């Protein structure tokens, strides 16, 4: 086989951060009509992290970003992308402020909103910038404080989501190096937009002239069709990206699925006929952290020694939009906290 010297984005740093406050299922059950048993059985989640007053998405993003830069050995990046659906403000985007607080004023920085698929979309966007020669080193952060858009009285969504951030640094390298990302498979289906939605707060509601219904400012989810779509889309996308990469399912050592629900991950494993042990899991401790989910599960697994250099990894995610995306990489030598 000849070496592949095409210019590619190579993973060279990773960092994660969770707000310190832990909310257990029992604590939720003291406020809502639910139970630890119900939540664990239906979702696999035991606890999640939640921000405290004074924190916001940028705070989490800066913490994770700083750790990723340290892991990469320095802050000499020339692009910052923050994948988030819960920016600090509707305008401006959060990334420039995050970049400045990381000492990166002057560096181009923008937000990317693809909800739970946001981190994989941001990886693809960063990889495209690197492949085109627009950037050499990119800081990609996934950060969300989704608990800020939940209806405190909705037991279904309160049980599922948590806050967190994870980040990686990508550098220009070649496609045959460990850590090289790609190919990618990305997709969307806007006919499912209503399945996971915050109805108010955007131009549609503001332009309607109708008074705001307070219920519309919160996130709503139609759980069962979302479950079915998540399983189908991640399974299909995983198959496509493997075909594009020329890998077989048995070549994959670790599957890093979007951490939405342990039952969804189990169903993807059954669909693909892969033993569940090869699927990384931290949803039990963090819940669904939206754009932070993929870097958090990768960072946690690397820190725990469940993901080691040389492992072939398939990353796949799905979320509101609907949107989904997958990629593959061989795990490189990285400094991990
Ligand atoms: N505690 C107790 N009962 C709950 C509950 C909770 N936290 N949340 C929902 N219920 C109730 C429902 O109200 C319903 O009660 P009813 O029968 O009296 O109407 C009952 O449990 C069953 O609800 P159902 O929606 O059929 O349960 P389910 O097995 O589909 O599980 C989800 C619900 C939300 C866990 C599941 O649909 C799911 O995981 N969906 C995907 C969500 C997701 O991953 N979203 C993010 C995608 S990126």
mmCIF file of C-alpha atoms and ligand atoms in Angstrom:
data_model
loop_
_atom_site.group_PDB
_atom_site.id
_atom_site.type_symbol
_atom_site.label_atom_id
_atom_site.label_comp_id
_atom_site.label_asym_id
_atom_site.label_seq_id
_atom_site.Cartn_x
_atom_site.Cartn_y
_atom_site.Cartn_z
ATOM 1 C CA UNK A 1 0.000 0.000 0.000
ATOM 2 C CA UNK A 2 1.393 3.462 -0.840
ATOM 3 C CA UNK A 3 1.498 6.166 1.844
ATOM 4 C CA UNK A 4 -1.238 8.822 1.609
ATOM 5 C CA UNK A 5 0.440 12.232 1.722
ATOM 6 C CA UNK A 6 -2.713 14.310 1.094
ATOM 7 C CA UNK A 7 -2.987 17.318 3.422
ATOM 8 C CA UNK A 8 -5.321 16.426 6.294
ATOM 9 C CA UNK A 9 -6.415 17.617 9.752
ATOM 10 C CA UNK A 10 -4.611 15.692 12.499
ATOM 11 C CA UNK A 11 -5.762 15.512 16.122
ATOM 12 C CA UNK A 12 -2.978 16.803 18.405
ATOM 13 C CA UNK A 13 -4.672 17.932 21.641
ATOM 14 C CA UNK A 14 -7.786 17.267 23.736
ATOM 15 C CA UNK A 15 -9.329 18.843 26.839
ATOM 16 C CA UNK A 16 -12.618 18.596 28.704
ATOM 17 C CA UNK A 17 -14.392 20.462 31.470
ATOM 18 C CA UNK A 18 -17.555 19.864 33.473
ATOM 19 C CA UNK A 19 -19.192 22.295 35.889
ATOM 20 C CA UNK A 20 -18.665 20.955 39.429
ATOM 21 C CA UNK A 21 -22.333 20.725 40.482
ATOM 22 C CA UNK A 22 -23.629 17.141 40.228
ATOM 23 C CA UNK A 23 -27.384 16.564 39.982
ATOM 24 C CA UNK A 24 -28.303 12.961 40.719
ATOM 25 C CA UNK A 25 -31.486 11.233 39.616
ATOM 26 C CA UNK A 26 -32.608 11.202 43.259
ATOM 27 C CA UNK A 27 -32.241 14.993 43.417
ATOM 28 C CA UNK A 28 -34.386 15.331 40.264
ATOM 29 C CA UNK A 29 -36.950 12.973 41.785
ATOM 30 C CA UNK A 30 -37.322 15.347 44.742
ATOM 31 C CA UNK A 31 -38.472 18.100 42.333
ATOM 32 C CA UNK A 32 -40.297 16.131 39.617
ATOM 33 C CA UNK A 33 -42.558 13.084 39.290
ATOM 34 C CA UNK A 34 -39.760 10.672 38.355
ATOM 35 C CA UNK A 35 -37.407 8.150 39.953
ATOM 36 C CA UNK A 36 -33.806 7.011 39.813
ATOM 37 C CA UNK A 37 -35.013 3.606 38.640
ATOM 38 C CA UNK A 38 -37.080 5.027 35.737
ATOM 39 C CA UNK A 39 -34.288 7.263 34.497
ATOM 40 C CA UNK A 40 -31.578 4.582 34.749
ATOM 41 C CA UNK A 41 -33.738 1.942 33.050
ATOM 42 C CA UNK A 42 -34.918 4.151 30.151
ATOM 43 C CA UNK A 43 -31.741 6.185 29.576
ATOM 44 C CA UNK A 44 -28.782 4.676 31.463
ATOM 45 C CA UNK A 45 -28.166 8.085 33.084
ATOM 46 C CA UNK A 46 -27.293 8.228 36.804
ATOM 47 C CA UNK A 47 -26.259 11.873 37.147
ATOM 48 C CA UNK A 48 -25.447 14.988 35.128
ATOM 49 C CA UNK A 49 -23.538 18.247 35.688
ATOM 50 C CA UNK A 50 -25.378 21.566 35.809
ATOM 51 C CA UNK A 51 -24.026 25.121 35.741
ATOM 52 C CA UNK A 52 -24.347 27.383 38.754
ATOM 53 C CA UNK A 53 -25.332 31.081 38.737
ATOM 54 C CA UNK A 54 -22.665 33.192 37.047
ATOM 55 C CA UNK A 55 -21.622 30.452 34.613
ATOM 56 C CA UNK A 56 -22.494 30.324 30.922
ATOM 57 C CA UNK A 57 -21.446 28.404 27.830
ATOM 58 C CA UNK A 58 -18.369 30.606 27.264
ATOM 59 C CA UNK A 59 -17.065 29.789 30.757
ATOM 60 C CA UNK A 60 -17.188 26.054 30.015
ATOM 61 C CA UNK A 61 -15.765 26.573 26.510
ATOM 62 C CA UNK A 62 -12.763 28.535 27.817
ATOM 63 C CA UNK A 63 -11.971 25.887 30.448
ATOM 64 C CA UNK A 64 -12.089 23.032 27.923
ATOM 65 C CA UNK A 65 -10.305 25.101 25.264
ATOM 66 C CA UNK A 66 -7.443 25.976 27.609
ATOM 67 C CA UNK A 67 -6.963 22.303 28.478
ATOM 68 C CA UNK A 68 -6.940 21.308 24.795
ATOM 69 C CA UNK A 69 -4.361 23.988 23.969
ATOM 70 C CA UNK A 70 -2.192 22.794 26.865
ATOM 71 C CA UNK A 71 -2.506 19.190 25.657
ATOM 72 C CA UNK A 72 -1.432 20.348 22.161
ATOM 73 C CA UNK A 73 1.614 22.060 23.653
ATOM 74 C CA UNK A 74 0.678 25.676 22.943
ATOM 75 C CA UNK A 75 -1.838 28.300 21.881
ATOM 76 C CA UNK A 76 -0.619 28.979 18.344
ATOM 77 C CA UNK A 77 -3.945 28.301 16.594
ATOM 78 C CA UNK A 78 -5.206 30.345 13.652
ATOM 79 C CA UNK A 79 -8.937 29.488 13.825
ATOM 80 C CA UNK A 80 -11.403 28.893 16.663
ATOM 81 C CA UNK A 81 -14.759 27.178 16.122
ATOM 82 C CA UNK A 82 -17.263 26.842 18.966
ATOM 83 C CA UNK A 83 -20.026 24.305 18.302
ATOM 84 C CA UNK A 84 -22.969 25.312 20.476
ATOM 85 C CA UNK A 85 -26.753 25.693 20.479
ATOM 86 C CA UNK A 86 -26.750 27.624 23.742
ATOM 87 C CA UNK A 87 -24.538 30.641 22.983
ATOM 88 C CA UNK A 88 -24.068 33.267 25.708
ATOM 89 C CA UNK A 89 -26.235 35.677 23.627
ATOM 90 C CA UNK A 90 -28.347 35.434 20.430
ATOM 91 C CA UNK A 91 -25.898 38.028 19.043
ATOM 92 C CA UNK A 92 -22.876 38.181 18.842
ATOM 93 C CA UNK A 93 -21.517 34.671 18.500
ATOM 94 C CA UNK A 94 -19.705 33.234 21.527
ATOM 95 C CA UNK A 95 -16.483 32.144 19.808
ATOM 96 C CA UNK A 96 -14.759 35.573 19.554
ATOM 97 C CA UNK A 97 -15.179 36.120 23.301
ATOM 98 C CA UNK A 98 -13.932 32.596 24.037
ATOM 99 C CA UNK A 99 -10.922 33.182 21.747
ATOM 100 C CA UNK A 100 -10.067 36.487 23.436
ATOM 101 C CA UNK A 101 -10.265 34.955 26.900
ATOM 102 C CA UNK A 102 -7.848 32.272 25.696
ATOM 103 C CA UNK A 103 -5.400 35.000 24.601
ATOM 104 C CA UNK A 104 -6.368 34.577 20.939
ATOM 105 C CA UNK A 105 -7.748 38.035 20.084
ATOM 106 C CA UNK A 106 -7.309 38.652 16.367
ATOM 107 C CA UNK A 107 -7.738 34.997 15.411
ATOM 108 C CA UNK A 108 -10.860 34.247 13.295
ATOM 109 C CA UNK A 109 -13.570 32.711 15.468
ATOM 110 C CA UNK A 110 -17.168 31.699 14.846
ATOM 111 C CA UNK A 111 -19.984 29.597 16.279
ATOM 112 C CA UNK A 112 -21.450 26.576 14.552
ATOM 113 C CA UNK A 113 -24.945 25.386 15.440
ATOM 114 C CA UNK A 114 -25.749 21.811 14.480
ATOM 115 C CA UNK A 115 -27.006 20.856 17.973
ATOM 116 C CA UNK A 116 -25.870 17.346 19.006
ATOM 117 C CA UNK A 117 -24.171 16.791 15.628
ATOM 118 C CA UNK A 118 -22.382 20.139 16.060
ATOM 119 C CA UNK A 119 -19.004 18.787 17.094
ATOM 120 C CA UNK A 120 -18.681 16.457 14.094
ATOM 121 C CA UNK A 121 -19.830 19.285 11.782
ATOM 122 C CA UNK A 122 -17.221 21.542 13.409
ATOM 123 C CA UNK A 123 -14.511 18.889 12.916
ATOM 124 C CA UNK A 124 -15.477 18.644 9.229
ATOM 125 C CA UNK A 125 -15.448 22.446 8.899
ATOM 126 C CA UNK A 126 -12.028 22.683 10.549
ATOM 127 C CA UNK A 127 -10.699 19.829 8.407
ATOM 128 C CA UNK A 128 -11.965 21.645 5.296
ATOM 129 C CA UNK A 129 -10.177 24.853 6.331
ATOM 130 C CA UNK A 130 -6.969 22.899 6.881
ATOM 131 C CA UNK A 131 -7.245 20.916 3.630
ATOM 132 C CA UNK A 132 -7.849 24.158 1.682
ATOM 133 C CA UNK A 133 -4.818 25.822 3.270
ATOM 134 C CA UNK A 134 -6.965 28.474 5.009
ATOM 135 C CA UNK A 135 -5.830 27.316 8.457
ATOM 136 C CA UNK A 136 -2.855 25.415 9.906
ATOM 137 C CA UNK A 137 -4.050 24.763 13.479
ATOM 138 C CA UNK A 138 -7.663 24.915 14.642
ATOM 139 C CA UNK A 139 -9.178 24.870 18.119
ATOM 140 C CA UNK A 140 -12.570 23.127 17.918
ATOM 141 C CA UNK A 141 -14.733 23.410 21.029
ATOM 142 C CA UNK A 142 -18.089 21.756 21.718
ATOM 143 C CA UNK A 143 -19.826 23.507 24.613
ATOM 144 C CA UNK A 144 -23.435 23.590 25.730
ATOM 145 C CA UNK A 145 -25.454 24.565 28.762
ATOM 146 C CA UNK A 146 -28.620 22.888 27.571
ATOM 147 C CA UNK A 147 -30.120 22.893 31.062
ATOM 148 C CA UNK A 148 -30.688 26.646 30.502
ATOM 149 C CA UNK A 149 -33.318 25.954 27.801
ATOM 150 C CA UNK A 150 -35.141 23.105 29.556
ATOM 151 C CA UNK A 151 -38.610 23.441 31.035
ATOM 152 C CA UNK A 152 -38.019 22.796 34.753
ATOM 153 C CA UNK A 153 -41.418 21.050 34.879
ATOM 154 C CA UNK A 154 -40.729 18.630 31.994
ATOM 155 C CA UNK A 155 -39.514 15.415 33.613
ATOM 156 C CA UNK A 156 -38.551 13.816 30.296
ATOM 157 C CA UNK A 157 -36.021 16.418 29.139
ATOM 158 C CA UNK A 158 -34.811 17.253 32.663
ATOM 159 C CA UNK A 159 -33.742 13.626 33.046
ATOM 160 C CA UNK A 160 -31.719 13.554 29.862
ATOM 161 C CA UNK A 161 -29.601 16.682 29.432
ATOM 162 C CA UNK A 162 -26.538 18.008 31.244
ATOM 163 C CA UNK A 163 -23.979 20.819 30.769
ATOM 164 C CA UNK A 164 -20.345 20.420 29.699
ATOM 165 C CA UNK A 165 -17.583 21.229 27.253
ATOM 166 C CA UNK A 166 -14.865 19.405 25.346
ATOM 167 C CA UNK A 167 -12.288 20.609 22.857
ATOM 168 C CA UNK A 168 -9.617 19.400 20.463
ATOM 169 C CA UNK A 169 -6.771 20.965 18.525
ATOM 170 C CA UNK A 170 -6.302 19.914 14.899
ATOM 171 C CA UNK A 171 -3.079 20.604 12.997
ATOM 172 C CA UNK A 172 -2.176 20.327 9.322
ATOM 173 C CA UNK A 173 -0.596 16.962 8.538
ATOM 174 C CA UNK A 174 -1.059 14.080 6.130
ATOM 175 C CA UNK A 175 -3.861 11.558 5.686
ATOM 176 C CA UNK A 176 -1.648 8.566 6.583
ATOM 177 C CA UNK A 177 -0.694 9.867 10.069
ATOM 178 C CA UNK A 178 -2.274 8.611 13.294
ATOM 179 C CA UNK A 179 -4.880 11.210 14.315
ATOM 180 C CA UNK A 180 -5.779 12.175 10.723
ATOM 181 C CA UNK A 181 -9.521 12.784 10.492
ATOM 182 C CA UNK A 182 -11.735 11.585 7.718
ATOM 183 C CA UNK A 183 -13.433 10.827 5.539
ATOM 184 C CA UNK A 184 -16.670 12.366 6.830
ATOM 185 C CA UNK A 185 -20.329 11.552 6.289
ATOM 186 C CA UNK A 186 -22.720 14.417 7.094
ATOM 187 C CA UNK A 187 -26.486 14.693 6.568
ATOM 188 C CA UNK A 188 -29.667 16.532 7.539
ATOM 189 C CA UNK A 189 -33.450 16.210 7.311
ATOM 190 C CA UNK A 190 -35.355 19.395 8.116
ATOM 191 C CA UNK A 191 -38.718 17.618 7.827
ATOM 192 C CA UNK A 192 -38.001 16.472 11.397
ATOM 193 C CA UNK A 193 -37.357 19.992 12.725
ATOM 194 C CA UNK A 194 -40.346 19.894 15.078
ATOM 195 C CA UNK A 195 -39.182 16.721 16.845
ATOM 196 C CA UNK A 196 -36.601 18.603 18.935
ATOM 197 C CA UNK A 197 -37.244 22.337 19.071
ATOM 198 C CA UNK A 198 -37.176 25.536 21.101
ATOM 199 C CA UNK A 199 -40.115 27.222 19.287
ATOM 200 C CA UNK A 200 -39.540 30.833 20.404
ATOM 201 C CA UNK A 201 -36.598 33.190 20.540
ATOM 202 C CA UNK A 202 -35.858 33.328 16.816
ATOM 203 C CA UNK A 203 -37.016 35.477 13.885
ATOM 204 C CA UNK A 204 -40.067 33.321 13.158
ATOM 205 C CA UNK A 205 -41.628 33.997 16.530
ATOM 206 C CA UNK A 206 -40.446 37.625 16.706
ATOM 207 C CA UNK A 207 -41.748 38.328 13.198
ATOM 208 C CA UNK A 208 -45.136 36.702 13.845
ATOM 209 C CA UNK A 209 -46.597 39.655 15.763
ATOM 210 C CA UNK A 210 -48.150 37.133 18.143
ATOM 211 C CA UNK A 211 -47.573 37.491 21.881
ATOM 212 C CA UNK A 212 -44.993 35.094 23.249
ATOM 213 C CA UNK A 213 -46.274 31.911 24.875
ATOM 214 C CA UNK A 214 -43.917 31.338 27.844
ATOM 215 C CA UNK A 215 -44.026 27.580 27.145
ATOM 216 C CA UNK A 216 -42.388 28.202 23.748
ATOM 217 C CA UNK A 217 -39.094 29.446 25.190
ATOM 218 C CA UNK A 218 -38.311 25.941 26.418
ATOM 219 C CA UNK A 219 -36.973 22.921 24.557
ATOM 220 C CA UNK A 220 -39.558 20.334 23.464
ATOM 221 C CA UNK A 221 -38.872 16.787 22.376
ATOM 222 C CA UNK A 222 -40.960 14.007 20.837
ATOM 223 C CA UNK A 223 -38.986 11.177 22.428
ATOM 224 C CA UNK A 224 -40.013 8.054 20.517
ATOM 225 C CA UNK A 225 -39.513 9.255 16.903
ATOM 226 C CA UNK A 226 -36.274 10.894 18.052
ATOM 227 C CA UNK A 227 -35.135 7.554 19.475
ATOM 228 C CA UNK A 228 -35.929 5.728 16.208
ATOM 229 C CA UNK A 229 -34.250 8.392 14.061
ATOM 230 C CA UNK A 230 -31.152 8.475 16.267
ATOM 231 C CA UNK A 231 -30.660 4.715 15.926
ATOM 232 C CA UNK A 232 -31.333 4.645 12.166
ATOM 233 C CA UNK A 233 -29.287 7.725 11.241
ATOM 234 C CA UNK A 234 -26.214 6.861 13.331
ATOM 235 C CA UNK A 235 -26.247 3.255 12.068
ATOM 236 C CA UNK A 236 -26.561 4.357 8.405
ATOM 237 C CA UNK A 237 -23.983 7.110 8.727
ATOM 238 C CA UNK A 238 -21.520 4.757 10.441
ATOM 239 C CA UNK A 239 -21.904 2.309 7.537
ATOM 240 C CA UNK A 240 -21.353 5.059 4.959
ATOM 241 C CA UNK A 241 -18.255 6.486 6.584
ATOM 242 C CA UNK A 242 -16.751 3.014 6.898
ATOM 243 C CA UNK A 243 -17.374 2.413 3.172
ATOM 244 C CA UNK A 244 -15.775 5.773 2.318
ATOM 245 C CA UNK A 245 -12.772 4.972 4.518
ATOM 246 C CA UNK A 246 -12.392 1.440 3.165
ATOM 247 C CA UNK A 247 -12.662 0.047 6.710
ATOM 248 C CA UNK A 248 -14.718 -2.968 7.762
ATOM 249 C CA UNK A 249 -16.787 -3.003 10.960
ATOM 250 C CA UNK A 250 -14.340 -5.468 12.487
ATOM 251 C CA UNK A 251 -11.483 -2.986 11.882
ATOM 252 C CA UNK A 252 -13.059 -0.556 14.398
ATOM 253 C CA UNK A 253 -11.701 -0.891 17.962
ATOM 254 C CA UNK A 254 -13.858 1.816 19.534
ATOM 255 C CA UNK A 255 -17.196 3.394 18.579
ATOM 256 C CA UNK A 256 -17.734 6.906 19.956
ATOM 257 C CA UNK A 257 -21.477 7.531 19.551
ATOM 258 C CA UNK A 258 -23.256 10.711 20.591
ATOM 259 C CA UNK A 259 -24.102 10.098 24.244
ATOM 260 C CA UNK A 260 -27.866 10.661 24.159
ATOM 261 C CA UNK A 261 -29.103 7.558 25.889
ATOM 262 C CA UNK A 262 -27.471 4.190 26.651
ATOM 263 C CA UNK A 263 -30.442 2.381 25.046
ATOM 264 C CA UNK A 264 -29.902 4.250 21.769
ATOM 265 C CA UNK A 265 -26.222 3.248 21.813
ATOM 266 C CA UNK A 266 -27.177 -0.368 22.578
ATOM 267 C CA UNK A 267 -29.611 -0.371 19.645
ATOM 268 C CA UNK A 268 -26.941 1.011 17.278
ATOM 269 C CA UNK A 269 -24.581 -1.762 18.453
ATOM 270 C CA UNK A 270 -27.255 -4.395 17.722
ATOM 271 C CA UNK A 271 -28.027 -2.821 14.311
ATOM 272 C CA UNK A 272 -24.364 -2.975 13.373
ATOM 273 C CA UNK A 273 -23.946 -6.429 15.014
ATOM 274 C CA UNK A 274 -21.013 -5.175 17.073
ATOM 275 C CA UNK A 275 -20.506 -6.134 20.749
ATOM 276 C CA UNK A 276 -21.539 -3.252 23.041
ATOM 277 C CA UNK A 277 -18.153 -3.472 24.817
ATOM 278 C CA UNK A 278 -16.593 -1.700 21.823
ATOM 279 C CA UNK A 279 -18.872 1.319 22.352
ATOM 280 C CA UNK A 280 -17.503 4.048 24.627
ATOM 281 C CA UNK A 281 -19.948 5.189 27.297
ATOM 282 C CA UNK A 282 -20.056 8.090 29.750
ATOM 283 C CA UNK A 283 -23.722 9.087 29.420
ATOM 284 C CA UNK A 284 -24.287 7.536 32.866
ATOM 285 C CA UNK A 285 -22.179 10.300 34.451
ATOM 286 C CA UNK A 286 -22.836 13.320 32.204
ATOM 287 C CA UNK A 287 -26.177 12.809 30.422
ATOM 288 C CA UNK A 288 -26.642 14.305 26.965
ATOM 289 C CA UNK A 289 -24.258 17.262 26.764
ATOM 290 C CA UNK A 290 -25.227 18.161 23.150
ATOM 291 C CA UNK A 291 -22.187 19.550 21.245
ATOM 292 C CA UNK A 292 -19.842 18.570 24.093
ATOM 293 C CA UNK A 293 -20.856 14.913 23.985
ATOM 294 C CA UNK A 294 -18.271 13.559 21.498
ATOM 295 C CA UNK A 295 -15.138 15.315 22.837
ATOM 296 C CA UNK A 296 -16.224 14.471 26.404
ATOM 297 C CA UNK A 297 -16.608 10.764 25.712
ATOM 298 C CA UNK A 298 -13.317 10.672 23.772
ATOM 299 C CA UNK A 299 -11.472 12.618 26.486
ATOM 300 C CA UNK A 300 -12.921 10.493 29.294
ATOM 301 C CA UNK A 301 -12.096 7.243 27.487
ATOM 302 C CA UNK A 302 -8.528 8.361 26.725
ATOM 303 C CA UNK A 303 -8.008 9.410 30.359
ATOM 304 C CA UNK A 304 -9.362 6.048 31.563
ATOM 305 C CA UNK A 305 -7.131 4.066 29.175
ATOM 306 C CA UNK A 306 -10.153 2.721 27.267
ATOM 307 C CA UNK A 307 -8.881 4.493 24.167
ATOM 308 C CA UNK A 308 -5.183 4.041 23.423
ATOM 309 C CA UNK A 309 -2.843 5.085 20.619
ATOM 310 C CA UNK A 310 -3.366 2.898 17.565
ATOM 311 C CA UNK A 311 -7.054 2.249 18.279
ATOM 312 C CA UNK A 312 -9.213 2.708 15.211
ATOM 313 C CA UNK A 313 -12.145 4.916 16.195
ATOM 314 C CA UNK A 314 -15.478 5.567 14.511
ATOM 315 C CA UNK A 315 -17.260 8.738 15.680
ATOM 316 C CA UNK A 316 -20.981 9.152 14.957
ATOM 317 C CA UNK A 317 -23.522 11.700 16.140
ATOM 318 C CA UNK A 318 -27.166 12.676 15.690
ATOM 319 C CA UNK A 319 -29.305 15.534 16.889
ATOM 320 C CA UNK A 320 -31.980 18.157 16.392
ATOM 321 C CA UNK A 321 -32.361 19.570 12.917
ATOM 322 C CA UNK A 322 -32.433 16.709 12.243
ATOM 323 C CA UNK A 323 -28.716 16.440 11.587
ATOM 324 C CA UNK A 324 -26.071 13.732 11.792
ATOM 325 C CA UNK A 325 -22.429 13.146 11.019
ATOM 326 C CA UNK A 326 -19.622 10.600 11.298
ATOM 327 C CA UNK A 327 -15.898 10.352 10.817
ATOM 328 C CA UNK A 328 -13.014 7.968 11.541
ATOM 329 C CA UNK A 329 -9.493 8.293 12.885
ATOM 330 C CA UNK A 330 -6.693 6.231 14.336
ATOM 331 C CA UNK A 331 -6.147 7.442 17.904
ATOM 332 C CA UNK A 332 -2.783 9.249 18.149
ATOM 333 C CA UNK A 333 -0.302 9.723 21.024
ATOM 334 C CA UNK A 334 -1.819 12.616 23.010
ATOM 335 C CA UNK A 335 -1.182 14.345 26.317
ATOM 336 C CA UNK A 336 -4.364 13.570 28.303
ATOM 337 C CA UNK A 337 -5.182 14.884 31.761
HETATM 338 N N1 LIG B 1 -39.779 9.790 34.795
HETATM 339 C C1 LIG B 1 -40.905 9.050 34.859
HETATM 340 N N2 LIG B 1 -41.736 8.900 33.831
HETATM 341 C C2 LIG B 1 -41.431 9.526 32.696
HETATM 342 C C3 LIG B 1 -40.284 10.325 32.548
HETATM 343 C C4 LIG B 1 -39.447 10.440 33.669
HETATM 344 N N3 LIG B 1 -38.296 11.172 33.643
HETATM 345 N N4 LIG B 1 -40.247 10.813 31.295
HETATM 346 C C5 LIG B 1 -41.321 10.350 30.660
HETATM 347 N N5 LIG B 1 -42.061 9.585 31.502
HETATM 348 C C6 LIG B 1 -43.324 8.882 31.257
HETATM 349 C C7 LIG B 1 -44.099 9.463 30.110
HETATM 350 O O1 LIG B 1 -44.816 10.618 30.546
HETATM 351 C C8 LIG B 1 -45.026 8.310 29.776
HETATM 352 O O2 LIG B 1 -46.071 8.300 30.698
HETATM 353 P P1 LIG B 1 -47.563 7.933 30.205
HETATM 354 O O3 LIG B 1 -47.449 6.527 29.691
HETATM 355 O O4 LIG B 1 -48.342 8.080 31.457
HETATM 356 O O5 LIG B 1 -47.908 8.927 29.150
HETATM 357 C C9 LIG B 1 -44.156 7.083 30.058
HETATM 358 O O6 LIG B 1 -43.069 7.550 30.863
HETATM 359 C C10 LIG B 1 -43.609 6.411 28.838
HETATM 360 O O7 LIG B 1 -43.143 7.419 27.974
HETATM 361 P P2 LIG B 1 -42.449 7.054 26.629
HETATM 362 O O8 LIG B 1 -42.164 8.326 25.890
HETATM 363 O O9 LIG B 1 -43.213 5.979 25.946
HETATM 364 O O10 LIG B 1 -41.093 6.410 27.173
HETATM 365 P P3 LIG B 1 -39.882 5.892 26.356
HETATM 366 O O11 LIG B 1 -39.615 4.487 26.693
HETATM 367 O O12 LIG B 1 -39.983 6.282 24.915
HETATM 368 O O13 LIG B 1 -38.691 6.733 26.997
HETATM 369 C C11 LIG B 1 -37.351 8.648 26.451
HETATM 370 C C12 LIG B 1 -38.717 8.151 26.914
HETATM 371 C C13 LIG B 1 -37.399 10.154 26.356
HETATM 372 C C14 LIG B 1 -36.304 8.200 27.462
HETATM 373 C C15 LIG B 1 -37.033 8.004 25.055
HETATM 374 O O14 LIG B 1 -38.102 8.237 24.180
HETATM 375 C C16 LIG B 1 -35.801 8.555 24.465
HETATM 376 O O15 LIG B 1 -34.709 8.336 24.958
HETATM 377 N N6 LIG B 1 -35.906 9.290 23.343
HETATM 378 C C17 LIG B 1 -34.752 9.904 22.720
HETATM 379 C C18 LIG B 1 -34.400 11.167 23.455
HETATM 380 C C19 LIG B 1 -33.061 11.706 23.039
HETATM 381 O O16 LIG B 1 -32.105 10.990 23.011
HETATM 382 N N7 LIG B 1 -33.026 12.995 22.694
HETATM 383 C C20 LIG B 1 -31.845 13.649 22.272
HETATM 384 C C21 LIG B 1 -31.458 13.191 20.917
HETATM 385 S S1 LIG B 1 -29.979 13.978 20.407
#
